[in-house]
Amino acid sequence: MPKLASYNGKVDSIENIKVSPMSRAFLFSDSVYEVISFYKKKFIDFETHLDRLKHSLNETKISCSIEDCKTEIVKLLNESKFEHGYIYYQVSRGIDSIRSHFFEESDCERFGFIEEFSFFNQSPLKVMLVDDIRWQRCDIKSTSLLGNVLQMNDAKSVGCNEILMHKNGELTEGGASNIFFVKNKTIFTPELSSNILPGITRHQVIKIIKDKKLNFEEGSYGIDDLKEASSIWFTSTTKGILGVEEIVNLETKINPECELLEICKNAFVKRYFS
């Protein structure tokens, strides 16, 4: 089955999509994006994803109708035969006549594609602790991900499938996810800042934690907190809630399953995947 994609509202096989090499997404990573999951042909927290896309567009001063984005994303899902999966959708500032750091008013450029995906039976994560070398506006979901890409591949070379970033010893997030950890029967997660993306699954998990009245804190945490953690989880649209079994360069092995993780995971599956 050919992979479907959407370009400026037109749905076609991805092989037939033509993008200008003068696209500012191509030349500057001057674009923002969302990854939106769906299950049984229904989007999960669609409006929250759209709100975050709107935030990214506003912060980057990219002019684009959020209603056009919504219409195109829904159309892509409706024209696909996939029951479960995700849609990647990005908006760039547009196409330049000449390459220039200075941008002018132009029509935005919208592109998305749909993937079939299974959200269950994923293995626990093996991660590497790394310095956070990204830019200072990680609250914007930008396509400029070179820092993540380089460090994720460094981690892959030593058998890892995720990274856990810190800035001067202060924990931020994973390469493609937010982090939670458990210590003394309390769940912790770094508080939101310009160094942390407000993850949709992070938001969902915090709602579950509060609904279940579990002990919970948001704040500033360091590497030593990880050494004392009885459990560490990563959360994202495609990971859901996934435990960590080892941090290789801390020489720390962790039980990827714990009671609090199972409570949250079971509630998450029941709420969004039943």
mmCIF file of C-alpha atoms in Angstrom, residues 28 36 38-40 42 55 65 85 93 101 118 128 136 168 204 209 238 243 248 251 264 268:
data_model
loop_
_atom_site.group_PDB
_atom_site.id
_atom_site.type_symbol
_atom_site.label_atom_id
_atom_site.label_comp_id
_atom_site.label_asym_id
_atom_site.label_seq_id
_atom_site.Cartn_x
_atom_site.Cartn_y
_atom_site.Cartn_z
ATOM 1 C CA PHE A 28 16.807 26.658 7.290
ATOM 2 C CA ILE A 36 -0.535 13.076 16.327
ATOM 3 C CA PHE A 38 -4.800 7.833 16.318
ATOM 4 C CA TYR A 39 -6.363 4.586 17.490
ATOM 5 C CA LYS A 40 -9.372 2.916 15.901
ATOM 6 C CA LYS A 42 -9.840 8.382 16.281
ATOM 7 C CA HIS A 55 1.857 27.991 20.085
ATOM 8 C CA SER A 65 -4.560 29.093 9.521
ATOM 9 C CA GLY A 85 -0.899 4.945 13.759
ATOM 10 C CA ARG A 93 7.311 29.673 6.574
ATOM 11 C CA HIS A 101 18.048 34.712 6.603
ATOM 12 C CA SER A 118 1.459 -0.395 16.958
ATOM 13 C CA MET A 128 22.632 7.290 27.673
ATOM 14 C CA GLN A 136 17.235 27.518 24.081
ATOM 15 C CA ASN A 168 24.783 21.780 33.587
ATOM 16 C CA GLN A 204 -1.987 13.122 29.941
ATOM 17 C CA ILE A 209 -1.367 10.918 38.459
ATOM 18 C CA THR A 238 4.708 6.991 20.020
ATOM 19 C CA GLY A 243 10.175 2.180 31.430
ATOM 20 C CA VAL A 248 24.709 2.955 30.437
ATOM 21 C CA GLU A 251 26.343 2.150 35.266
ATOM 22 C CA CYS A 264 -0.257 4.971 35.333
ATOM 23 C CA PHE A 268 -3.387 5.481 30.270
#
